[in-house]
Amino acid sequence: MSFCTKRCFSINTTVLKNIQPAVKLENTSKPGQTQRFERNFPVKSSQKAWEREGLDKDTFFKKKYAHVHARNKGTEEDIKSRDHYRELRKTKRKEENNEFKQQRFQHRNKYDSRDVYKTLKPNPLSEFIYGTSAVIAALEANKREFFNKLYIHKPDSKDREIIKLATKLGVRTVTVDSKHELNVLTNNAVHNGYVLETKALAPTSIFQLGETSGKDYFIDEDNFGDSLKQPFRTQNSNPLGIYLDGVTDPHNIGAIIRSAYFLGADFLVMSERNSAPLSPIVTKTSVGATEFLPIMTVNKPLSFFDKSRENGWTFIAADSISSVHRDAKIAQTLQSKFLKTDDLSSLLEKGPCVLVMGSEGEGIRTTLKLKSDYLVEIEKPRHINPVIDSLNVSVATALLIQKILN
């Protein structure tokens, strides 16, 4: 027979009551609900600046920025001064805007009315030369077939000479109020307040240069296909003429005419086909020298050279020694014709001469250089950059004329 012994342990209830849980849990009457214990963690709440100071929000910020308001507030006089200048600036801007609007309105109305174009529409049958010197020269020379009107902008005491010349020739003087009216007639050129409506200046067509006798010489004009000899007289030892081949820039032609007339050349001849025609630009650039220097044209340059040389005229063509023709025989012939500029004056002492000038780009045509008696180059006094290989044709013409007449 076996026996089992059972050990029994007794626990005091007082001890059990003193045992506390590590985490305090909320009591819930709902079994199975998840219990959260993060609420037992200590939470640090932040305070606003005004809360730390024990003030309300408005009082805190008024106290903090009181010095800024005091600085910007200023005195009562400062406030009045600022308001005064503010009103002045506002008034000035308003006046400027009103003035701009008024000018814009007047400008639009001027073009809407089209009065300028109705009263001063360019006449295709007339030519309008402009500039003080050009207008005076045209009136004094009186070479043109007719003068229609003289337009003047803002006349003063210095206009008496021009008005007197115009009145003497029966030219009606018209005073315009706007400079724009003259701009329409001159294509916005520099007119200096003077525009003369007149007949275009037509150069005389000629066949050849005739025989000479001392200071007297003849030029055979083309009189509707017939040759008409016209007498001329020079103030030099022998007559000197200028021939232009292929000069198409009207400003260069005007400058050449001005230099030729001033330095003492007797006349100028141009090719009809490859040179710029006489125009108001040429007249303006020449400062009116087109009205005093005889200007002629030829239709057949080669024939002109041959027949004029037969009558004793010497042709001197400006060229560069460095330019070499691709044909060796022609190049050798041209090289043999060069002479120095110091020898030019002696040629004019022997007989009448013609200085031949070409364009800056192409120069004189080879056929005309072969027809010429001599070739000449302006010597360079020093070594220069090859980019600047030549002078302006008007400047070169002036230098060579001076050398010939020296």
PDB file of C-alpha atoms in Angstrom, residues 149-302:
ATOM      1  CA  LYS A 149       9.743 127.261-106.253  1.00  0.00           C
ATOM      2  CA  LEU A 150      12.109 127.909-103.381  1.00  0.00           C
ATOM      3  CA  TYR A 151      11.043 126.313-100.091  1.00  0.00           C
ATOM      4  CA  ILE A 152      12.440 127.780 -96.877  1.00  0.00           C
ATOM      5  CA  HIS A 153      11.989 126.603 -93.286  1.00  0.00           C
ATOM      6  CA  LYS A 154      12.348 129.199 -90.492  1.00  0.00           C
ATOM      7  CA  PRO A 155      13.773 132.073 -92.570  1.00  0.00           C
ATOM      8  CA  ASP A 156      15.873 134.745 -90.868  1.00  0.00           C
ATOM      9  CA  SER A 157      18.123 137.630 -91.848  1.00  0.00           C
ATOM     10  CA  LYS A 158      20.695 135.394 -93.552  1.00  0.00           C
ATOM     11  CA  ASP A 159      18.042 134.305 -96.066  1.00  0.00           C
ATOM     12  CA  ARG A 160      17.901 137.732 -97.705  1.00  0.00           C
ATOM     13  CA  GLU A 161      20.581 136.870-100.272  1.00  0.00           C
ATOM     14  CA  ILE A 162      18.810 133.699-101.373  1.00  0.00           C
ATOM     15  CA  ILE A 163      15.387 135.357-101.449  1.00  0.00           C
ATOM     16  CA  LYS A 164      16.825 138.286-103.405  1.00  0.00           C
ATOM     17  CA  LEU A 165      18.347 135.943-106.016  1.00  0.00           C
ATOM     18  CA  ALA A 166      15.112 133.972-106.274  1.00  0.00           C
ATOM     19  CA  THR A 167      13.026 137.129-106.694  1.00  0.00           C
ATOM     20  CA  LYS A 168      15.377 138.413-109.380  1.00  0.00           C
ATOM     21  CA  LEU A 169      14.880 135.208-111.380  1.00  0.00           C
ATOM     22  CA  GLY A 170      11.125 135.187-110.813  1.00  0.00           C
ATOM     23  CA  VAL A 171      11.185 132.203-108.469  1.00  0.00           C
ATOM     24  CA  ARG A 172       8.319 132.059-105.987  1.00  0.00           C
ATOM     25  CA  THR A 173       9.401 131.662-102.361  1.00  0.00           C
ATOM     26  CA  VAL A 174       7.342 129.398-100.096  1.00  0.00           C
ATOM     27  CA  THR A 175       7.822 129.381 -96.321  1.00  0.00           C
ATOM     28  CA  VAL A 176       6.940 126.065 -94.676  1.00  0.00           C
ATOM     29  CA  ASP A 177       6.096 125.586 -91.003  1.00  0.00           C
ATOM     30  CA  SER A 178       7.382 122.051 -90.555  1.00  0.00           C
ATOM     31  CA  LYS A 179      10.791 120.661 -91.405  1.00  0.00           C
ATOM     32  CA  HIS A 180       9.065 117.395 -92.245  1.00  0.00           C
ATOM     33  CA  GLU A 181       7.608 119.006 -95.361  1.00  0.00           C
ATOM     34  CA  LEU A 182      11.129 119.505 -96.717  1.00  0.00           C
ATOM     35  CA  ASN A 183      12.113 116.003 -95.626  1.00  0.00           C
ATOM     36  CA  VAL A 184       9.427 114.641 -97.942  1.00  0.00           C
ATOM     37  CA  LEU A 185      10.906 116.502-100.923  1.00  0.00           C
ATOM     38  CA  THR A 186      14.528 115.577-100.176  1.00  0.00           C
ATOM     39  CA  ASN A 187      14.017 111.988 -99.028  1.00  0.00           C
ATOM     40  CA  ASN A 188      15.122 112.919 -95.487  1.00  0.00           C
ATOM     41  CA  ALA A 189      18.416 114.456 -96.622  1.00  0.00           C
ATOM     42  CA  VAL A 190      20.240 117.271 -94.806  1.00  0.00           C
ATOM     43  CA  HIS A 191      18.653 120.296 -96.487  1.00  0.00           C
ATOM     44  CA  ASN A 192      19.554 123.056 -93.968  1.00  0.00           C
ATOM     45  CA  GLY A 193      16.089 124.527 -94.456  1.00  0.00           C
ATOM     46  CA  TYR A 194      16.457 125.228 -98.219  1.00  0.00           C
ATOM     47  CA  VAL A 195      14.963 123.250-101.096  1.00  0.00           C
ATOM     48  CA  LEU A 196      14.856 124.520-104.690  1.00  0.00           C
ATOM     49  CA  GLU A 197      12.498 122.917-107.198  1.00  0.00           C
ATOM     50  CA  THR A 198      14.141 123.127-110.596  1.00  0.00           C
ATOM     51  CA  LYS A 199      14.908 121.320-113.823  1.00  0.00           C
ATOM     52  CA  ALA A 200      17.495 118.556-113.631  1.00  0.00           C
ATOM     53  CA  LEU A 201      20.978 119.534-114.767  1.00  0.00           C
ATOM     54  CA  ALA A 202      21.720 117.664-118.008  1.00  0.00           C
ATOM     55  CA  PRO A 203      25.410 117.226-118.904  1.00  0.00           C
ATOM     56  CA  THR A 204      26.500 117.981-122.457  1.00  0.00           C
ATOM     57  CA  SER A 205      27.042 114.970-124.713  1.00  0.00           C
ATOM     58  CA  ILE A 206      30.274 115.243-126.735  1.00  0.00           C
ATOM     59  CA  PHE A 207      32.173 113.297-129.378  1.00  0.00           C
ATOM     60  CA  GLN A 208      35.761 114.350-128.733  1.00  0.00           C
ATOM     61  CA  LEU A 209      38.108 117.007-127.443  1.00  0.00           C
ATOM     62  CA  GLY A 210      39.090 119.313-130.275  1.00  0.00           C
ATOM     63  CA  GLU A 211      42.229 121.146-131.241  1.00  0.00           C
ATOM     64  CA  THR A 212      43.943 123.602-128.918  1.00  0.00           C
ATOM     65  CA  SER A 213      45.729 126.870-129.483  1.00  0.00           C
ATOM     66  CA  GLY A 214      47.502 128.039-126.358  1.00  0.00           C
ATOM     67  CA  LYS A 215      44.853 128.676-123.745  1.00  0.00           C
ATOM     68  CA  ASP A 216      42.008 128.299-126.258  1.00  0.00           C
ATOM     69  CA  TYR A 217      40.553 124.911-127.119  1.00  0.00           C
ATOM     70  CA  PHE A 218      37.460 123.387-128.733  1.00  0.00           C
ATOM     71  CA  ILE A 219      35.148 120.554-127.736  1.00  0.00           C
ATOM     72  CA  ASP A 220      33.012 118.779-130.341  1.00  0.00           C
ATOM     73  CA  GLU A 221      29.488 118.518-128.944  1.00  0.00           C
ATOM     74  CA  ASP A 222      26.880 115.996-130.064  1.00  0.00           C
ATOM     75  CA  ASN A 223      24.203 118.202-131.617  1.00  0.00           C
ATOM     76  CA  PHE A 224      21.545 115.576-132.422  1.00  0.00           C
ATOM     77  CA  GLY A 225      24.118 113.484-134.252  1.00  0.00           C
ATOM     78  CA  ASP A 226      26.004 116.404-135.792  1.00  0.00           C
ATOM     79  CA  SER A 227      29.313 117.704-134.477  1.00  0.00           C
ATOM     80  CA  LEU A 228      29.205 121.239-133.101  1.00  0.00           C
ATOM     81  CA  LYS A 229      32.487 122.851-132.067  1.00  0.00           C
ATOM     82  CA  GLN A 230      32.242 124.883-128.874  1.00  0.00           C
ATOM     83  CA  PRO A 231      35.093 127.236-127.875  1.00  0.00           C
ATOM     84  CA  PHE A 232      36.561 127.284-124.355  1.00  0.00           C
ATOM     85  CA  ARG A 233      39.451 129.051-122.660  1.00  0.00           C
ATOM     86  CA  THR A 234      41.607 127.947-119.743  1.00  0.00           C
ATOM     87  CA  GLN A 235      43.468 129.918-117.097  1.00  0.00           C
ATOM     88  CA  ASN A 236      46.230 127.294-116.910  1.00  0.00           C
ATOM     89  CA  SER A 237      49.190 126.973-119.238  1.00  0.00           C
ATOM     90  CA  ASN A 238      47.165 124.325-121.101  1.00  0.00           C
ATOM     91  CA  PRO A 239      43.676 122.915-120.518  1.00  0.00           C
ATOM     92  CA  LEU A 240      43.255 120.086-118.011  1.00  0.00           C
ATOM     93  CA  GLY A 241      40.236 117.770-118.003  1.00  0.00           C
ATOM     94  CA  ILE A 242      39.078 114.923-115.754  1.00  0.00           C
ATOM     95  CA  TYR A 243      37.618 111.675-117.104  1.00  0.00           C
ATOM     96  CA  LEU A 244      35.676 109.310-114.787  1.00  0.00           C
ATOM     97  CA  ASP A 245      35.303 105.643-115.689  1.00  0.00           C
ATOM     98  CA  GLY A 246      32.973 103.457-113.633  1.00  0.00           C
ATOM     99  CA  VAL A 247      32.563 105.787-110.639  1.00  0.00           C
ATOM    100  CA  THR A 248      29.069 104.938-109.438  1.00  0.00           C
ATOM    101  CA  ASP A 249      29.002 106.533-105.988  1.00  0.00           C
ATOM    102  CA  PRO A 250      27.283 109.959-106.256  1.00  0.00           C
ATOM    103  CA  HIS A 251      29.083 111.194-103.142  1.00  0.00           C
ATOM    104  CA  ASN A 252      32.466 110.444-104.742  1.00  0.00           C
ATOM    105  CA  ILE A 253      31.442 112.172-107.974  1.00  0.00           C
ATOM    106  CA  GLY A 254      30.282 115.219-106.034  1.00  0.00           C
ATOM    107  CA  ALA A 255      33.533 115.357-104.070  1.00  0.00           C
ATOM    108  CA  ILE A 256      35.590 115.004-107.289  1.00  0.00           C
ATOM    109  CA  ILE A 257      33.670 117.837-108.966  1.00  0.00           C
ATOM    110  CA  ARG A 258      34.219 120.030-105.922  1.00  0.00           C
ATOM    111  CA  SER A 259      37.970 119.337-105.834  1.00  0.00           C
ATOM    112  CA  ALA A 260      38.338 119.717-109.611  1.00  0.00           C
ATOM    113  CA  TYR A 261      36.632 123.099-109.638  1.00  0.00           C
ATOM    114  CA  PHE A 262      38.486 124.358-106.564  1.00  0.00           C
ATOM    115  CA  LEU A 263      41.963 123.256-107.734  1.00  0.00           C
ATOM    116  CA  GLY A 264      41.586 124.598-111.281  1.00  0.00           C
ATOM    117  CA  ALA A 265      40.582 121.773-113.631  1.00  0.00           C
ATOM    118  CA  ASP A 266      38.712 123.026-116.700  1.00  0.00           C
ATOM    119  CA  PHE A 267      36.040 120.363-117.242  1.00  0.00           C
ATOM    120  CA  LEU A 268      34.892 116.860-116.335  1.00  0.00           C
ATOM    121  CA  VAL A 269      33.839 114.027-118.658  1.00  0.00           C
ATOM    122  CA  MET A 270      31.955 110.878-117.612  1.00  0.00           C
ATOM    123  CA  SER A 271      30.932 107.700-119.352  1.00  0.00           C
ATOM    124  CA  GLU A 272      27.188 107.607-119.955  1.00  0.00           C
ATOM    125  CA  ARG A 273      26.853 103.887-119.295  1.00  0.00           C
ATOM    126  CA  ASN A 274      28.887 103.059-116.205  1.00  0.00           C
ATOM    127  CA  SER A 275      28.973 106.251-114.123  1.00  0.00           C
ATOM    128  CA  ALA A 276      26.421 107.661-111.702  1.00  0.00           C
ATOM    129  CA  PRO A 277      24.260 110.420-113.204  1.00  0.00           C
ATOM    130  CA  LEU A 278      24.083 113.950-111.886  1.00  0.00           C
ATOM    131  CA  SER A 279      21.584 114.127-109.043  1.00  0.00           C
ATOM    132  CA  PRO A 280      20.705 116.309-106.029  1.00  0.00           C
ATOM    133  CA  ILE A 281      23.128 114.180-103.987  1.00  0.00           C
ATOM    134  CA  VAL A 282      25.967 115.055-106.378  1.00  0.00           C
ATOM    135  CA  THR A 283      25.001 118.734-106.267  1.00  0.00           C
ATOM    136  CA  LYS A 284      24.849 118.726-102.464  1.00  0.00           C
ATOM    137  CA  THR A 285      28.194 116.917-102.083  1.00  0.00           C
ATOM    138  CA  SER A 286      29.876 119.240-104.580  1.00  0.00           C
ATOM    139  CA  VAL A 287      28.577 122.265-102.614  1.00  0.00           C
ATOM    140  CA  GLY A 288      27.202 123.669-105.866  1.00  0.00           C
ATOM    141  CA  ALA A 289      30.348 123.170-107.976  1.00  0.00           C
ATOM    142  CA  THR A 290      28.232 121.270-110.520  1.00  0.00           C
ATOM    143  CA  GLU A 291      26.732 124.633-111.511  1.00  0.00           C
ATOM    144  CA  PHE A 292      30.107 126.171-112.455  1.00  0.00           C
ATOM    145  CA  LEU A 293      32.306 123.336-113.768  1.00  0.00           C
ATOM    146  CA  PRO A 294      31.503 122.172-117.339  1.00  0.00           C
ATOM    147  CA  ILE A 295      30.338 118.543-117.099  1.00  0.00           C
ATOM    148  CA  MET A 296      30.097 116.341-120.204  1.00  0.00           C
ATOM    149  CA  THR A 297      29.368 112.729-121.119  1.00  0.00           C
ATOM    150  CA  VAL A 298      30.538 110.397-123.889  1.00  0.00           C
ATOM    151  CA  ASN A 299      28.757 107.402-125.353  1.00  0.00           C
ATOM    152  CA  LYS A 300      31.825 105.766-126.929  1.00  0.00           C
ATOM    153  CA  PRO A 301      34.837 106.076-124.590  1.00  0.00           C
ATOM    154  CA  LEU A 302      37.323 104.263-126.855  1.00  0.00           C
TER     155      LEU A 302
END
